[in-house]
CSV table of C-alpha atoms in Angstrom, one decimal:
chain,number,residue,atom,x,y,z
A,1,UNK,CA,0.0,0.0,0.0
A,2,UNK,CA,1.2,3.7,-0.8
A,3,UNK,CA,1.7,6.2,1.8
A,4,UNK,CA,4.1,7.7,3.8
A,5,UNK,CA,7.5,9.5,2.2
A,6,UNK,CA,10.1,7.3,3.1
A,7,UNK,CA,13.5,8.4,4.7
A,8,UNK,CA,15.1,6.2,3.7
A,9,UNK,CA,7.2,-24.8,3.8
A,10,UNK,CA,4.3,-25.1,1.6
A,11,UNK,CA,1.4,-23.4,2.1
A,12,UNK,CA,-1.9,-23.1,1.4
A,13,UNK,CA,-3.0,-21.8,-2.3
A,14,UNK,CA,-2.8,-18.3,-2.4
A,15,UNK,CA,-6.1,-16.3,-4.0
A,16,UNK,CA,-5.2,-13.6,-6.5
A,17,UNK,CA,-7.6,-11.1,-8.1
A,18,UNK,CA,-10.4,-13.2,-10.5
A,19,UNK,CA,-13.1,-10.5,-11.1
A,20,UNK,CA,-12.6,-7.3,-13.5
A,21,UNK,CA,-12.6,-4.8,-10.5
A,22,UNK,CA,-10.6,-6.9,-9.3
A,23,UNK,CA,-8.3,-7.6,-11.8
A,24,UNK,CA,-8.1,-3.9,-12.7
A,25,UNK,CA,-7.3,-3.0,-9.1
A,26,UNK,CA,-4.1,-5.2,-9.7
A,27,UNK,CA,-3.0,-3.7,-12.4
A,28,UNK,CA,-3.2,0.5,-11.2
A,29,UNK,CA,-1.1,-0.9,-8.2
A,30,UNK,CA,1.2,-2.9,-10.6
A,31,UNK,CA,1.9,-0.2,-12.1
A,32,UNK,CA,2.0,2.6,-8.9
A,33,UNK,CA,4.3,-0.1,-7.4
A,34,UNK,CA,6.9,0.3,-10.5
A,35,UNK,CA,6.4,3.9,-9.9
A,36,UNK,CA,7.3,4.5,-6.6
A,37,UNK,CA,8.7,1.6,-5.2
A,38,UNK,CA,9.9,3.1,-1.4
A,39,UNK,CA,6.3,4.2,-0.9
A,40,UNK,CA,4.5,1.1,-2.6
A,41,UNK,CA,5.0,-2.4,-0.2
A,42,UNK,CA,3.6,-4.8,-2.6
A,43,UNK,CA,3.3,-5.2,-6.5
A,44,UNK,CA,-0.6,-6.7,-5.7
A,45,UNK,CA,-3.1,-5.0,-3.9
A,46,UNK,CA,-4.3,-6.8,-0.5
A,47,UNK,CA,-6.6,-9.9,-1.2
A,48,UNK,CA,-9.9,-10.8,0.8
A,49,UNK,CA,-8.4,-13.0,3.6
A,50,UNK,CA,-5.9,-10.6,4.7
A,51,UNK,CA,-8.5,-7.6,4.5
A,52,UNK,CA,-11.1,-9.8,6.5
A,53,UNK,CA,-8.0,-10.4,9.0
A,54,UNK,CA,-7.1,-6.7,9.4
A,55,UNK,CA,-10.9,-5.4,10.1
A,56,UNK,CA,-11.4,-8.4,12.3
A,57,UNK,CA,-11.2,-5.7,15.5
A,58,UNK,CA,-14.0,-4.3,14.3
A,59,UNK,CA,-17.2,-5.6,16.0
A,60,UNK,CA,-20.9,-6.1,14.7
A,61,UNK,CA,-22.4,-2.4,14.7
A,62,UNK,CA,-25.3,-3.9,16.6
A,63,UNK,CA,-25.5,-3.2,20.2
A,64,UNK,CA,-22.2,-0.7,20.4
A,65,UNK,CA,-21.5,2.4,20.5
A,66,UNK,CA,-20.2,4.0,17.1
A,67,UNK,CA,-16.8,3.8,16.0
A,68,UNK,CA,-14.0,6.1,14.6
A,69,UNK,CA,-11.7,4.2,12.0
A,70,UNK,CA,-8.6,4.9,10.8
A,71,UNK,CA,-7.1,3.0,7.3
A,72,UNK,CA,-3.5,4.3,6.3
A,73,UNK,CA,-2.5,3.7,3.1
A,74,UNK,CA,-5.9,2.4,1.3
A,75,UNK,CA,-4.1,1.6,-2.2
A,76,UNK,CA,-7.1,0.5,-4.4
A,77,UNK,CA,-9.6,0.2,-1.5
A,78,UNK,CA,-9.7,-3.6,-0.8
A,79,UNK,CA,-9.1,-3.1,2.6
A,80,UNK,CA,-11.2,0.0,2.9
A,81,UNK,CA,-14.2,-2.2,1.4
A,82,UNK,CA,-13.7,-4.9,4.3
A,83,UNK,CA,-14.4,-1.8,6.6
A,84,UNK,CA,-16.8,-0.6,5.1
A,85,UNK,CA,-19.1,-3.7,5.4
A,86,UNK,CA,-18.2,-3.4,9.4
A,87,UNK,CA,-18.9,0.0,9.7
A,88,UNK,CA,-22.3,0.8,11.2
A,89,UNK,CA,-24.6,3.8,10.5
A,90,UNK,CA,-23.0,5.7,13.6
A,91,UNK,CA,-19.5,5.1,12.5
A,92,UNK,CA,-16.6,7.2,10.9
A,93,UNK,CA,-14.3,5.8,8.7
A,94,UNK,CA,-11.1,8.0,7.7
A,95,UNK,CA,-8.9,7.1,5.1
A,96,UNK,CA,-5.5,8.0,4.3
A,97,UNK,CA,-4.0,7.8,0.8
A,98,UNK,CA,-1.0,10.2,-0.1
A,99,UNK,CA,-1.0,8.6,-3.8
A,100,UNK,CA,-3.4,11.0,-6.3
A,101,UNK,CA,-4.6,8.2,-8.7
A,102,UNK,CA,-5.2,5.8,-5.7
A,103,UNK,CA,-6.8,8.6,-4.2
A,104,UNK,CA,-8.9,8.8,-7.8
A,105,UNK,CA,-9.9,5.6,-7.7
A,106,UNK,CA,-11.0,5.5,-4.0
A,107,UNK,CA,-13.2,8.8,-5.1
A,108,UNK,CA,-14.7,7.0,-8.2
A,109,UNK,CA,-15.6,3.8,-5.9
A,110,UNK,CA,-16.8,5.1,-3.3
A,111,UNK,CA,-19.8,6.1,-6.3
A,112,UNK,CA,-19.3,2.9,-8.1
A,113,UNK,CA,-18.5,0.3,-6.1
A,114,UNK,CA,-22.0,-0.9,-4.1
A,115,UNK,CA,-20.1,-2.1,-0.6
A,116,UNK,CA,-18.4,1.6,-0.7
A,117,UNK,CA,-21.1,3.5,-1.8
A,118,UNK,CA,-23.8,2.0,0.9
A,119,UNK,CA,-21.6,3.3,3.6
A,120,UNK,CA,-19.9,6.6,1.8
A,121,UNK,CA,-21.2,9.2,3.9
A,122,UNK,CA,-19.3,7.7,6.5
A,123,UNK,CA,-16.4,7.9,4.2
A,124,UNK,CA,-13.5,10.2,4.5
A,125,UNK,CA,-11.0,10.2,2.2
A,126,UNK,CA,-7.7,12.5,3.0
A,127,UNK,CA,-5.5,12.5,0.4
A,128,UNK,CA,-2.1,13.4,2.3
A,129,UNK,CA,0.7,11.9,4.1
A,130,UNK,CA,-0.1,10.6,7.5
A,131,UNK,CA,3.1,12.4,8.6
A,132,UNK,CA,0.8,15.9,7.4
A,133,UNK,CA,-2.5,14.1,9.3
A,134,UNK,CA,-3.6,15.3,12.8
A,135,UNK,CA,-4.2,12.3,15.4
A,136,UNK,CA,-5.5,14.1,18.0
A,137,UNK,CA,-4.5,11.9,21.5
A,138,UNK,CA,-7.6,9.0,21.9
A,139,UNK,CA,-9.1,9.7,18.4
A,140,UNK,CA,-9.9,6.1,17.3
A,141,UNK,CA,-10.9,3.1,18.5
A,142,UNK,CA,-9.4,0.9,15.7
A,143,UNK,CA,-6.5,1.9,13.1
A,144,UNK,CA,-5.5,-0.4,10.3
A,145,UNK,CA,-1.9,0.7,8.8
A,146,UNK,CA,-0.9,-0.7,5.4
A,147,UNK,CA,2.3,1.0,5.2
A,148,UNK,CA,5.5,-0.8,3.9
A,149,UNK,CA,7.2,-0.3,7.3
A,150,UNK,CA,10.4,-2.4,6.0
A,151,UNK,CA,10.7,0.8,3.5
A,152,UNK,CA,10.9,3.1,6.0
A,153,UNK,CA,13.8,4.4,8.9
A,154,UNK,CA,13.7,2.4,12.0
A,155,UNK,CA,12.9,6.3,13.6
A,156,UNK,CA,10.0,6.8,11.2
A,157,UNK,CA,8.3,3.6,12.5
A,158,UNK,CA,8.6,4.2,15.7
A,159,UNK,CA,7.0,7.4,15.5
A,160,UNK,CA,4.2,6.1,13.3
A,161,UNK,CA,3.5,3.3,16.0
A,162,UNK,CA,3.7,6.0,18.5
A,163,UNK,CA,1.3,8.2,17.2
A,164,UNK,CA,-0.9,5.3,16.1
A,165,UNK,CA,-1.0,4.2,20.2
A,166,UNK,CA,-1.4,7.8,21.2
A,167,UNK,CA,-4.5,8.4,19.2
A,168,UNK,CA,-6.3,5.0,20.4
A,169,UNK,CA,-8.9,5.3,23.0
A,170,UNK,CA,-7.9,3.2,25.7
A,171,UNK,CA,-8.1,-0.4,24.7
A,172,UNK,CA,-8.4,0.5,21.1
A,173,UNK,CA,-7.1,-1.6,18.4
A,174,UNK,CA,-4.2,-1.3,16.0
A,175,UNK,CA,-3.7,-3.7,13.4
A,176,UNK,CA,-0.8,-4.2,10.8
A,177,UNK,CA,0.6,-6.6,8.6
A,178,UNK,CA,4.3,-7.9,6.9
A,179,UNK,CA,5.1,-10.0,4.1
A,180,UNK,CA,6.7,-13.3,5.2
A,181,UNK,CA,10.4,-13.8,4.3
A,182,UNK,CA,10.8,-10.2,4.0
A,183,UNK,CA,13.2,-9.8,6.3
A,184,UNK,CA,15.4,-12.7,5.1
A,185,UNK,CA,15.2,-12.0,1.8
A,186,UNK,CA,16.2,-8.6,2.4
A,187,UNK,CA,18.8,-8.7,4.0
A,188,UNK,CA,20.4,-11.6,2.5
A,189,UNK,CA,20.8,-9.5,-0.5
A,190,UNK,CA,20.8,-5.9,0.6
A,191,UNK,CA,23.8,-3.9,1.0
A,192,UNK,CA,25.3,-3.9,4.4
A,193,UNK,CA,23.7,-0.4,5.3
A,194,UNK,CA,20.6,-1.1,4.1
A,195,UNK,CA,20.3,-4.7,6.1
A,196,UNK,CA,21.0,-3.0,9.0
A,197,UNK,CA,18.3,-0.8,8.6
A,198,UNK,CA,16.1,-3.6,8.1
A,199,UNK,CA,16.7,-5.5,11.4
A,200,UNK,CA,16.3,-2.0,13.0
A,201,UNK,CA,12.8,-1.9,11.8
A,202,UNK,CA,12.0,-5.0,12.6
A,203,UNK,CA,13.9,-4.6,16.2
A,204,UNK,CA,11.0,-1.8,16.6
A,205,UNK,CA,8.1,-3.4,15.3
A,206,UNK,CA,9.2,-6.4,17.8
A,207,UNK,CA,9.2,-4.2,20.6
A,208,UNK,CA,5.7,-2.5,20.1
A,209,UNK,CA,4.4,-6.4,19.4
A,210,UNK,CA,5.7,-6.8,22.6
A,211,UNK,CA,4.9,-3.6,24.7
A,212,UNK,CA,1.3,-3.4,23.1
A,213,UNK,CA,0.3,-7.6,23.0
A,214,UNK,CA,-3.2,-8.0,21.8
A,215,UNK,CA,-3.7,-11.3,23.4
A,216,UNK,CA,-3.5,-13.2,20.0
A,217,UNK,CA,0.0,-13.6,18.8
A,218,UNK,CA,-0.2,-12.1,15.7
A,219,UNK,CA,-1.9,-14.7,12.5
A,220,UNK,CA,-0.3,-15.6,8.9
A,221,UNK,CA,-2.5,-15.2,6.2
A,222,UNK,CA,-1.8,-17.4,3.9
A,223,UNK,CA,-4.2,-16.6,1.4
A,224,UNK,CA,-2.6,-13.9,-0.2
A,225,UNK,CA,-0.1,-12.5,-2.7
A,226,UNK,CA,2.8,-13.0,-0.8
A,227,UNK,CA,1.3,-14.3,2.7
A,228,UNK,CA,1.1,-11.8,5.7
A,229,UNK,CA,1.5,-12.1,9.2
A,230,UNK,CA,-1.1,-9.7,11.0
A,231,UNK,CA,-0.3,-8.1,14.3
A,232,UNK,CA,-2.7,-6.9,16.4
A,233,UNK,CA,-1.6,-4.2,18.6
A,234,UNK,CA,-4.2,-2.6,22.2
A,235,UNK,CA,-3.8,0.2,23.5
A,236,UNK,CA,-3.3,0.0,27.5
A,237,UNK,CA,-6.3,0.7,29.6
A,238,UNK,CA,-6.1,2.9,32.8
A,239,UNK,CA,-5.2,0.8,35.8
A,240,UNK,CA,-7.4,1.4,38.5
């Protein structure tokens, strides 16, 4: 997914894109990923299972009290679209896409596409870098980030995660998500500069795993182009 500036054993089949909106989705990102490579994590847009897996926080709107949502980095919207079906009429959903013809396309489905457009009033799209995007302190109860951390400066992620934490309400939910065999691959054939940087980051994604437990260990996906692990971060509540 495209977003923020960057400083510097057999498995189960995976499911790649099969229907036309589908199928076109793959091919913008294709061809944003060529374009900006830092600020694009994949070269195919998120499938089903893993955007199922990264709204799982979100409960059933009936019988709760409304929820404010944070996506960064919607890409084409497939994650956004798994949101959207959990999103109830009370809810906000904000999302953040610094890319213009991602941000295009989010625009033109949230008209076109009928999961988006039954829930677009409770739509916001900001097209701008979440480094640019206020998080007021205990603004959200969930935030999804599809950021390419690995792309990033072990100091830019830890900011991000900071600020992500700081603008959970108590006991909200952050959830996240990394390729598997990045880090190997990486680093196995990176320069020596540029594997350090990639333990760093993963030293400091690690630690707020760690610090911030969820309760469920984090989950492969398996079902998707490459598979993901998912981590699911909370926000400490108050101790009385």
């Amino acid at each position: 997914m495209n977003q923020t500036p960057a400083t510097a054993a057999t498995a189960p089949a995976i499911i790649t894109p099969t229907g036309p909106r589908q199928r076109g989705d793959a091919v913008a990102f294709f061809r944003e990923a060529a374009r900006s490579r830092q600020t694009t994590g994949a070269v195919a847009p998120s499938g089903s299972p893993l955007a199922r897996r990264l709204a799982a926080p979100l409960p059933a709107p009936s019988g709760r009290s409304p929820l404010r949502v944070l996506e960064v980095g919607a890409g084409t919207g497939t994650v956004t679209r798994a949101l959207a079906e959990h999103i109830g009429p009370g809810d906000r959903l904000d999302t953040v896409e610094i890319n213009p013809r991602f941000v295009s396309m989010l625009t033109e489905a949230l008209r076109t596409d009928p999961v988006l457009a039954a829930a677009s009033e409770r739509i916001r799209i900001i097209p701008e870098s979440i480094c640019r995007t206020p998080l007021p302190v205990h603004s959200y109860d969930v935030i999804v980030s599809c950021l390419p951390f690995m792309n990033f400066a072990p100091d830019m992620v830890r900011s991000l995660l900071e600020r992500y934490m700081a603008a959970l309400v108590p006991g909200g939910h952050l959830t996240f998500f990394g390729y598997l065999g990045t880090l190997s691959l990486r680093t196995l054939f990176a320069q020596r500069s540029e594997a350090a940087r990639y333990r760093a980051v993963a030293a400091v994604l690690a630690e707020f795993s760690a610090r911030y437990d969820g309760g469920d260990g984090g989950s492969v996906v398996w079902r998707n182009l490459p598979p993901a692990r998912v981590s699911h971060l909370r926000a400490p509540r108050p101790v009385l």
